[in-house]
Coordinates of C-alpha atoms in Angstrom, one line a residue:
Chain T
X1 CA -3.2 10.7 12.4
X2 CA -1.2 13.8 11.5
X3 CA 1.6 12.8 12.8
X4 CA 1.4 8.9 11.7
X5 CA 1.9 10.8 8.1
X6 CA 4.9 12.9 9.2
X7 CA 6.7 10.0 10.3
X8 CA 5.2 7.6 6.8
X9 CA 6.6 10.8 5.1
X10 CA 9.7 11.1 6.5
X11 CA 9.9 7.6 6.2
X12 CA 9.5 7.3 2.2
X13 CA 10.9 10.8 1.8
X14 CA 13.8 9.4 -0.2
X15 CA 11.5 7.6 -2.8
X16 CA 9.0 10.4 -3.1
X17 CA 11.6 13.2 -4.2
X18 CA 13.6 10.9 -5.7
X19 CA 10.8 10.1 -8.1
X20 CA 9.3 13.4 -8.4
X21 CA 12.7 14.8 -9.4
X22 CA 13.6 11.7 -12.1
X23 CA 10.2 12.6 -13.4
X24 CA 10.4 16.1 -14.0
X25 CA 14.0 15.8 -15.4
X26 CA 12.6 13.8 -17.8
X27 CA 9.8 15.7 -18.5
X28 CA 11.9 18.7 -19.0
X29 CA 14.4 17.0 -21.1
X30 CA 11.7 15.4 -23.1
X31 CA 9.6 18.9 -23.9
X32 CA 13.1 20.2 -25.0
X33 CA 14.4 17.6 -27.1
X34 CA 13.7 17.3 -30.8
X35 CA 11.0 14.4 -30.9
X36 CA 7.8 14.9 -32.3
X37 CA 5.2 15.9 -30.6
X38 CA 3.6 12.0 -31.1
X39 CA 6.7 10.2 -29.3
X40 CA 6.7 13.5 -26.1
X41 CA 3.0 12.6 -25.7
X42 CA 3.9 8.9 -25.5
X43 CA 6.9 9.0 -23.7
X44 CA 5.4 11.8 -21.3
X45 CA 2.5 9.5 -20.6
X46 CA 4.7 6.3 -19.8
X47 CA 6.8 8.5 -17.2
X48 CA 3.8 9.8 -15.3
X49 CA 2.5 5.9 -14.9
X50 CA 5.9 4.6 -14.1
X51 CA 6.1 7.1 -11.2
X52 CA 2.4 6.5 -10.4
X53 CA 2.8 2.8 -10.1
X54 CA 5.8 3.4 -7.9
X55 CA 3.6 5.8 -5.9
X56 CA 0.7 3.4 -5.7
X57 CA 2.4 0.8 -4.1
X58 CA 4.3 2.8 -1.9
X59 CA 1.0 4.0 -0.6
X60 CA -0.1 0.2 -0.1
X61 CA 2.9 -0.4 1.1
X62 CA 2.6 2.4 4.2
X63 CA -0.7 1.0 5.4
X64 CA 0.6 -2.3 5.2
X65 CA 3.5 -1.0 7.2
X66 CA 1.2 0.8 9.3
X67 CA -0.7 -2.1 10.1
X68 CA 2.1 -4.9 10.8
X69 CA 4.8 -3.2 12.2
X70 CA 5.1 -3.3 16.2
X71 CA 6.4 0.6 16.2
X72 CA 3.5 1.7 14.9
X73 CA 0.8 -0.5 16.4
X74 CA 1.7 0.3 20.1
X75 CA 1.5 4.1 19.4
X76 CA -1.8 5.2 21.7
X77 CA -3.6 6.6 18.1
X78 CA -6.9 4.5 17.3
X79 CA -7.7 2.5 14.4
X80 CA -9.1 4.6 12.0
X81 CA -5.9 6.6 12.8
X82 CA -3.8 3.9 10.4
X83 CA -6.3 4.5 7.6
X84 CA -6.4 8.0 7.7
X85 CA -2.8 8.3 8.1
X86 CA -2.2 5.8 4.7
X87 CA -5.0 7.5 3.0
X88 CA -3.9 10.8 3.6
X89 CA -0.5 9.6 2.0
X90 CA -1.9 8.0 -0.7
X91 CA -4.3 10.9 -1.8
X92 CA -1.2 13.9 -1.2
X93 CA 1.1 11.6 -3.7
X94 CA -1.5 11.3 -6.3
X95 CA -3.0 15.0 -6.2
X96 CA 0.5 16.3 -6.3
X97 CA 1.0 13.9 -9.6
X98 CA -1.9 15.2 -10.9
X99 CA -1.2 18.3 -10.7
X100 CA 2.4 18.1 -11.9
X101 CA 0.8 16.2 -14.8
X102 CA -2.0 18.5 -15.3
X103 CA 1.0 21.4 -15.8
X104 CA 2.2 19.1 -18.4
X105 CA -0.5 18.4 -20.2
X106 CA -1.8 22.1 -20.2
X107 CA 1.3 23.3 -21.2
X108 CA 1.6 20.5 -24.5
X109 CA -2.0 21.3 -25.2
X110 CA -0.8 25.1 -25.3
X111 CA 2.1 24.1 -27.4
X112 CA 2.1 21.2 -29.2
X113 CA -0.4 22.1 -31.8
X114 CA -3.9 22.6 -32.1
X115 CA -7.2 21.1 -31.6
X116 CA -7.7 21.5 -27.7
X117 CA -9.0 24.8 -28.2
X118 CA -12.3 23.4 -27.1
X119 CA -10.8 23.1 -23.2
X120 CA -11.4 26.0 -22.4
X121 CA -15.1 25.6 -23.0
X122 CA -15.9 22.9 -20.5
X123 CA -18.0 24.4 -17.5
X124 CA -16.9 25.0 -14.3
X125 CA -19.4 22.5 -13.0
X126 CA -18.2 20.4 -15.4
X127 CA -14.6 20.5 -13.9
X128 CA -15.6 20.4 -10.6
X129 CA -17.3 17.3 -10.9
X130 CA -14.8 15.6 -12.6
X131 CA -12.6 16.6 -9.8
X132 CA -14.9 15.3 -7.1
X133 CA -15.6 11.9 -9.0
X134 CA -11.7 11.9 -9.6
X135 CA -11.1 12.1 -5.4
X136 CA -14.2 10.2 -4.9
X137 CA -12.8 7.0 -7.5
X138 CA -9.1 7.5 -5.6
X139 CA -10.8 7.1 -2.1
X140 CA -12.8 4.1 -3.4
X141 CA -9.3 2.7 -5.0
X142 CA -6.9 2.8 -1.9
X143 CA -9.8 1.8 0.9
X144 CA -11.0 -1.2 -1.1
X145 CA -7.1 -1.9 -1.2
X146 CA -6.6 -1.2 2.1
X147 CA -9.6 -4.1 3.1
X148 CA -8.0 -6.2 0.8
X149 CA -4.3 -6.3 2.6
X150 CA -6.6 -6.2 6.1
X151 CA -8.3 -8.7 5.6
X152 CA -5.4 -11.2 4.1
X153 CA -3.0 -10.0 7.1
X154 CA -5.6 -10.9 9.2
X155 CA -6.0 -14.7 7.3
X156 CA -2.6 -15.8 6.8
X157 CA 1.2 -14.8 7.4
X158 CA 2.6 -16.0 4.1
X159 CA 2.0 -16.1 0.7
X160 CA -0.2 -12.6 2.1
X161 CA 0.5 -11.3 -1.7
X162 CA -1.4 -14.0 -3.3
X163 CA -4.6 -14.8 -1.1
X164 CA -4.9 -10.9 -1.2
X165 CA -4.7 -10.7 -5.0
X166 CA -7.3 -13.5 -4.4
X167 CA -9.7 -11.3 -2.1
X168 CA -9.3 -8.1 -4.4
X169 CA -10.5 -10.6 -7.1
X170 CA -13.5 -11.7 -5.4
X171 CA -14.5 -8.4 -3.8
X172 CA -14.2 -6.7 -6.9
X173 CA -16.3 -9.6 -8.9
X174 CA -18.8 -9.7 -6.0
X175 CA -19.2 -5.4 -5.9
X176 CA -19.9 -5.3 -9.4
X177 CA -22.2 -8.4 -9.4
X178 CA -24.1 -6.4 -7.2
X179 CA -23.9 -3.0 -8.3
X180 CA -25.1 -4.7 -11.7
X181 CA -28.3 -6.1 -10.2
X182 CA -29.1 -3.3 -8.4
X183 CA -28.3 -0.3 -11.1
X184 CA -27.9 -2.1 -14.0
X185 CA -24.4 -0.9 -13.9
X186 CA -20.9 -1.7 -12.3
X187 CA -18.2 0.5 -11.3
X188 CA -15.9 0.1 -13.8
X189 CA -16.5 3.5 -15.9
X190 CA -14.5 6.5 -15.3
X191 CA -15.8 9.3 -14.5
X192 CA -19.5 8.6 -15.3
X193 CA -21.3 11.7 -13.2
X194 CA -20.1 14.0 -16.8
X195 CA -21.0 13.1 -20.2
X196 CA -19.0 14.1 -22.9
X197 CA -19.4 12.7 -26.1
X198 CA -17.3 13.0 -29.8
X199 CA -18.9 11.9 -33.3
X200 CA -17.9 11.7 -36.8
X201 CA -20.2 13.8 -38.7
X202 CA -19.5 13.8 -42.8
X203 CA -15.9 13.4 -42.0
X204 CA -15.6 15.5 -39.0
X205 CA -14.8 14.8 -35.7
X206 CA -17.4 16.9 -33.5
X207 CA -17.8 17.1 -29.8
X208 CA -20.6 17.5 -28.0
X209 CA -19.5 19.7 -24.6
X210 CA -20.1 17.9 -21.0
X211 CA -23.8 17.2 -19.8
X212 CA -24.8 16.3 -16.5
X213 CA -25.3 12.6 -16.9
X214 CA -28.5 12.2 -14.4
X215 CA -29.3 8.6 -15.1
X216 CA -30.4 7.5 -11.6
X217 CA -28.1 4.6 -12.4
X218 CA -24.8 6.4 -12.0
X219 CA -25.5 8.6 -9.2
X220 CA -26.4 5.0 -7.2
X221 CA -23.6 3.4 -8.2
X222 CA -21.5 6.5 -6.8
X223 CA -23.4 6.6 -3.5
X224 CA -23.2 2.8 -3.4
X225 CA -19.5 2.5 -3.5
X226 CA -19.4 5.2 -1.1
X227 CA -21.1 3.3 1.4
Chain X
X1 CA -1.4 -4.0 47.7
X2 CA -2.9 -2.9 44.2
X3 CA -2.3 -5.2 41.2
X4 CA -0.4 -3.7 38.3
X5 CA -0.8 -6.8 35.8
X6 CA -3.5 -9.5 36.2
X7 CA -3.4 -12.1 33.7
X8 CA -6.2 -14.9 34.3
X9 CA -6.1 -17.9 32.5
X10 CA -5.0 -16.9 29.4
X11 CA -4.1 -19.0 26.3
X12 CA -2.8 -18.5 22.9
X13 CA -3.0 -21.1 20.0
X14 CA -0.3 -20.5 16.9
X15 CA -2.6 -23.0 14.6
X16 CA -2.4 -26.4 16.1
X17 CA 0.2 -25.0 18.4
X18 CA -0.5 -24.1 22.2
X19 CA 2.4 -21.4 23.1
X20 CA 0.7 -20.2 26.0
X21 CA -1.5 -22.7 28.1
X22 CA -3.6 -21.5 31.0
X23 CA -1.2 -18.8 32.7
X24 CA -2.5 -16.9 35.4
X25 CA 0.0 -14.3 37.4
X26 CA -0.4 -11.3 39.4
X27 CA 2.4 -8.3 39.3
X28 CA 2.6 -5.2 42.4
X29 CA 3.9 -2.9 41.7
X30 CA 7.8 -1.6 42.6
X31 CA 9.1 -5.1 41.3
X32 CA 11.7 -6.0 38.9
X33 CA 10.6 -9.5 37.5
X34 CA 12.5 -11.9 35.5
X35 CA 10.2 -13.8 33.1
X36 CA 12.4 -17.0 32.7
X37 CA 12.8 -19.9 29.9
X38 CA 14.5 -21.6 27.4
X39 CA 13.8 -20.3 23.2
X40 CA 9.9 -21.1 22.2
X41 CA 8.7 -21.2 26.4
X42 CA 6.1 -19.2 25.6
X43 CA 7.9 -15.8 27.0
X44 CA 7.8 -13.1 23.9
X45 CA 4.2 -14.4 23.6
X46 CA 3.3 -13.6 26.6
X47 CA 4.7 -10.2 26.5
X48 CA 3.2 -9.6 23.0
X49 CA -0.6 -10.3 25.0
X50 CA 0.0 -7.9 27.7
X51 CA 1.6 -5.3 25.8
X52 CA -1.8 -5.6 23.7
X53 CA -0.3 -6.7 20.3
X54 CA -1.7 -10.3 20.0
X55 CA -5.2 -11.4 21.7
X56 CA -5.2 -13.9 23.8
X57 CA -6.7 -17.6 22.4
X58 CA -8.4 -17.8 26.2
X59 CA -8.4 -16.0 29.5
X60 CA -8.0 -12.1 30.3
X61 CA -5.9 -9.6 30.9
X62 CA -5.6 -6.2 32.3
X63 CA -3.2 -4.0 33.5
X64 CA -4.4 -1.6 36.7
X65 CA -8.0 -3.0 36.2
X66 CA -8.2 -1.7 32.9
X67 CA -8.5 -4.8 29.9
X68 CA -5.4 -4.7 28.0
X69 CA -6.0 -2.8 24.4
X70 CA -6.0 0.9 23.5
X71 CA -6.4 2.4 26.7
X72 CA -3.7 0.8 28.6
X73 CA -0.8 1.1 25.8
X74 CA -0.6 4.8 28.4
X75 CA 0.5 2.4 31.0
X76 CA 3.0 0.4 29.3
X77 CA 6.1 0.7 27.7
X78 CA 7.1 -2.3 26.2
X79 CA 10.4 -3.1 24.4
X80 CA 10.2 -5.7 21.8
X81 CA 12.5 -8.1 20.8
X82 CA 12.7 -6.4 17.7
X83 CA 14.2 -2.8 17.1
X84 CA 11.2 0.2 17.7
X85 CA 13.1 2.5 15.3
X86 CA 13.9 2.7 11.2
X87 CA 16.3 2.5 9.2
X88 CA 16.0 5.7 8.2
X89 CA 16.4 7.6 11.3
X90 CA 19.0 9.3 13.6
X91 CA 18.8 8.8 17.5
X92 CA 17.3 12.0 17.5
X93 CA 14.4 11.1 15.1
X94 CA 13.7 7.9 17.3
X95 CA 13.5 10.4 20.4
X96 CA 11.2 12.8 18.4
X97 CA 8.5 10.2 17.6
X98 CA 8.6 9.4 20.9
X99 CA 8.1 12.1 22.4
X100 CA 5.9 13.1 19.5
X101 CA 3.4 9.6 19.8
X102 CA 3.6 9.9 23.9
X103 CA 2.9 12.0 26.2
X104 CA 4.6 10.5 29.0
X105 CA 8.0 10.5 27.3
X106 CA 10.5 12.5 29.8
X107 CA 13.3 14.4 27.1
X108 CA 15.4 15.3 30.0
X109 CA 15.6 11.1 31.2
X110 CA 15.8 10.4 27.5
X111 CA 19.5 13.2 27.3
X112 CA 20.7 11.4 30.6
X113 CA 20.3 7.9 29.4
X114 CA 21.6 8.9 26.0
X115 CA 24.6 10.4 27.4
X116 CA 24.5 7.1 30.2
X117 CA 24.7 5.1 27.0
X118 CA 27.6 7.1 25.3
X119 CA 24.9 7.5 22.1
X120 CA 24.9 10.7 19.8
X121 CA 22.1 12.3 19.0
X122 CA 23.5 12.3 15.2
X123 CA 24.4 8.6 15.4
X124 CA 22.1 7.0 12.4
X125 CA 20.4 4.1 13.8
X126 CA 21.0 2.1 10.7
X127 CA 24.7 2.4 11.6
X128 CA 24.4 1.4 15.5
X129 CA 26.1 -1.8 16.3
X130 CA 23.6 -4.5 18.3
X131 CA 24.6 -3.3 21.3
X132 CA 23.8 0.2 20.7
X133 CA 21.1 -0.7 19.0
X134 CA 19.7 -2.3 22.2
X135 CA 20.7 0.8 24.6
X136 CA 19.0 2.9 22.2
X137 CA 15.7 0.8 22.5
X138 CA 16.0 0.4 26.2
X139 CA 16.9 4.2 26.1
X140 CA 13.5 5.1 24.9
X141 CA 11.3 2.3 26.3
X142 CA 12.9 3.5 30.3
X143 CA 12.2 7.5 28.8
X144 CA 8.1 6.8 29.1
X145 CA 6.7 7.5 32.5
X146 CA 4.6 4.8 32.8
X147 CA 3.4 2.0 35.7
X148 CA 4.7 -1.2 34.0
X149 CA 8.1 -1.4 31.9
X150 CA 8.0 -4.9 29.5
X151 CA 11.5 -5.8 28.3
X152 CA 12.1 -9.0 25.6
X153 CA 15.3 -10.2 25.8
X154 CA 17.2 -7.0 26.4
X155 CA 20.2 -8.5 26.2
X156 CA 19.9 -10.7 23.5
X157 CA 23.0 -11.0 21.1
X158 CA 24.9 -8.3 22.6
X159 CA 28.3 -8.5 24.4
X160 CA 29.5 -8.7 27.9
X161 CA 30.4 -5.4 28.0
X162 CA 27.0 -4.0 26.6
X163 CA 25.4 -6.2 28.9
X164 CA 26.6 -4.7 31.6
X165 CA 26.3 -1.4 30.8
X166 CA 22.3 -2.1 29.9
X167 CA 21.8 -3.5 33.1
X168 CA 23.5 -0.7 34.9
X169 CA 21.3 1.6 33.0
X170 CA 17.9 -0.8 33.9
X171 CA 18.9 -0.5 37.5
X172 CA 19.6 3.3 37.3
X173 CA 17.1 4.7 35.4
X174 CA 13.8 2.8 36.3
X175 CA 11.3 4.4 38.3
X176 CA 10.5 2.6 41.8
X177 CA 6.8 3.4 41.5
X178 CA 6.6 1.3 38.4
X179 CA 7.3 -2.3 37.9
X180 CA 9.5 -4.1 35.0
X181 CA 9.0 -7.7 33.8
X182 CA 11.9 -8.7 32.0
X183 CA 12.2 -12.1 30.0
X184 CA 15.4 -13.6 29.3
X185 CA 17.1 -16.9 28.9
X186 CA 20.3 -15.2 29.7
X187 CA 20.2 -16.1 33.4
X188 CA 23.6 -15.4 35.2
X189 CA 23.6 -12.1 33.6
X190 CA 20.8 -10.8 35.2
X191 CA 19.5 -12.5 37.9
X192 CA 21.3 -9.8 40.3
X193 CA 18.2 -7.6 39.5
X194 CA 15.4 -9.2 40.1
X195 CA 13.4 -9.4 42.8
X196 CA 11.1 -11.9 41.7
X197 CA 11.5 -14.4 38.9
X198 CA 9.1 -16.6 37.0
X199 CA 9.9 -19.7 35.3
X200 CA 7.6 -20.7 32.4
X201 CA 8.3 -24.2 30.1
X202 CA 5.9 -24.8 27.1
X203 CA 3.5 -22.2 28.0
X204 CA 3.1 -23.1 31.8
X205 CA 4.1 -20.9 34.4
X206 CA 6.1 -23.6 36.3
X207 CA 7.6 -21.5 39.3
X208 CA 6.7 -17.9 40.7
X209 CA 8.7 -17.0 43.6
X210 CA 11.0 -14.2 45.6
X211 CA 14.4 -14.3 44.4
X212 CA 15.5 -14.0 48.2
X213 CA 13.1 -16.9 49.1
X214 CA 14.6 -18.9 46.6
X215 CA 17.9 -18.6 48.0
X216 CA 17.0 -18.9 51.5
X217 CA 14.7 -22.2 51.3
X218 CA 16.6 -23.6 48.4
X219 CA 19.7 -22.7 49.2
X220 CA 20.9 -22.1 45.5
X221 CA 20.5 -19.0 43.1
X222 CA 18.3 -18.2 40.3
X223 CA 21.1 -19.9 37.7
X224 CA 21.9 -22.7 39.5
X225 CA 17.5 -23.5 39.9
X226 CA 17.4 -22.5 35.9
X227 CA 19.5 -25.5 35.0
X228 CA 17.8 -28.0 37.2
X229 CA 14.5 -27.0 36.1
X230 CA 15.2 -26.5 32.4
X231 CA 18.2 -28.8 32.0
X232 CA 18.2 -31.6 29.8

């Protein structure tokens, strides 16, 4: 498995540090330039999802590669080598984006103002779940993906774009169908394990810092999609 | 004498379309095998099913008893009519994943056929003319250490000269233990090392015989039989 993600690496090195440097050149140039601090958040925000949708699909892409491509399917490695290998891939290219973008972001909350000071207030359990539920929903994202692109490979030869836009569909429709009638929720909220909630009171924005949110609902949801 | 590759039977349906229709074949081993037959005879297919890539519609396989699949990808090294490499290597990447993926792969064989081939280690594959291309492959598939060699159309768009030069190195650098089944439609260039050939037409194995009984009882060579049995 290790070395199925040297060689998808190697293989996509070009695109992966090419991005990463076009991204933090911007970034750079953008924190230093003259804009206000409205158009860097903006701006900043549009270059970490351009990147992040070129990452996304180059992690789709590798298991797809992974998966078709006579190289790599005679290799003596076993199935749940290729899934591994693409999910490793897909999970290093996205933590090291969020971290780069967490630098960012802690670094404009720092600087660009006011009115974050209440970050440094969240609990450590708090941040730790978020964390968790953060790896847990990225999981989730690339495996259902990879099952899509599986299973359309495995039903046609062409036109494999559109029948697996056509599974995703249905298998999302059908999981949250079913997620619904069984929790009274689907799986489309973020980060639903930590409650945190803001409120106008007389005027003023107020916050109210992160609670466990133990609604049996949730937590089965999670476990749900994680089986 | 043991069997290296049974195949019993087998079939393979594209759709509506049969490419493969009831084959059945036994391979010993220390034989160099010419799997023979015009474009869409059913020969890449066949290779694909016992190098484990496709299933087979119908029928089984297995190569030294073992069912083809996971297990016996130890046991063969198959060269596909398509290049193993990418783009974005160097000769010496493509040697490193091998030896990296297998544990048979012999780096010594790999610097002799390499320097057999006249390729650089620095060469970029991407760069490597068709001919070089297919030296490089056959350079790698001939480095495993394994009991049956699977070659598709080796020679396929490549000139004379490369021709010769891959066959010299097929000749040279395969192990006598193991046996090689190589398909081809380019018959007059290589019928000179076989010892056996098989002729298959629309997915039937139509003629499995000794090259040397061929030209004894026939009286003609492996060409000459070819074009009668495949002419039009």
């Amino acid at each position: 498995m290790i070395k199925l993600l040297k060689y998808d690496l190697k293989r996509n090195a070009t695109l992966l540090l090419g991005g990463m440097a076009i991204l933090l050149l911007c970034e750079f140039v953008l924190l230093w330039s003259r804009a206000t601090d409205e158009v860097k958040i903006v701006l900043s925000v549009l270059f970490f999802g351009a990147v992040a949708v070129i990452y996304f699909i180059s992690s789709l892409r590798v298991f797809d590669y992974n998966i078709t491509t006579v190289s790599r399917r005679l290799v003596p490695v076993g199935a749940l080598s290729y899934v591994g290998a693409s999910l490793l891939y897909g999970l290093l290219n996205s933590l090291v984006l969020t971290v780069i973008g967490a630098a960012f972001t802690a670094y404009m909350v720092v600087n660009l103002g006011g009115g974050f000071s209440w970050a440094g207030q969240i609990p450590v359990w708090a941040i730790v779940l978020i964390v968790v539920e953060y790896l847990f929903l990225l999981v989730y994202g690339f495996l259902t993906f990879y099952v899509t692109i599986a299973l359309a490979r495995s039903l046609v030869t062409k036109g494999v774009f559109w029948i697996g836009l056509l599974i995703f569909i249905v298998l999302t429709i059908v999981l949250s169908y079913v997620e619904d009638f069984l929790f009274g929720q689907d799986s489309s909220a973020l980060f639903g394990s930590v409650d945190l909630e803001w409120s106008s009171q007389s005027g003023v924005l107020a916050r109210e810092l992160p609670g466990l949110l133990s609604a049996w609902q949730t937590w089965g949801s999670i476990v749900f999609e994680g089986l | 004498m043991e069997t290296l590759l049974k195949v019993d039977g087998v079939s393979k349906k594209y759709g509506g379309k049969l490419a493969l229709n009831s084959v059945s074949l036994r391979i010993g081993p220390g034989r160099i095998v010419g799997l023979l037959g015009s474009n869409g005879s059913g020969k890449s297919t066949l290779m694909r099913i016992a190098a484990g890539l496709t299933p087979p519609s119908a029928g089984s396989i297995s190569v030294l008893g073992k069912p083809v699949g996971k297990e016996t990808r130890s046991l063969i090294s198959y060269m596909p009519d398509l290049p193993l490499t990418e783009s974005w290597m160097r000769v010496k990447d493509a040697v490193a994943f091998y030896r990296d993926f297998y544990a048979d792969f012999d780096l010594e064989k790999a610097r002799e056929m390499l320097d057999f081939m006249s390729l650089k280690e620095n060469d970029r594959v991407s760069s490597l003319s068709k001919g070089m291309g297919e030296r490089l492959q056959l350079t790698l598939a001939l480095s495993r250490q394994v009991n049956l060699y699977l070659l598709d159309e080796p020679i396929g768009g490549v000139d004379p000269v490369a021709r010769g030069k891959i066959l010299d190195a097929i000749v040279r650098f395969y192990s006598e233990d193991s046996s090689l089944i190589v398909s081809t439609h380019l018959v007059r260039d290589m019928e000179r090392i076989f010892d056996e050939v098989m002729f298959i037409q629309d997915g039937v194995i139509v003629l499995h015989e000794e090259v040397e009984s061929i030209r004894i009882n026939r009286g003609k060579g492996i060409d000459d039989l070819f074009k009668e049995v495949f002419g039009e």
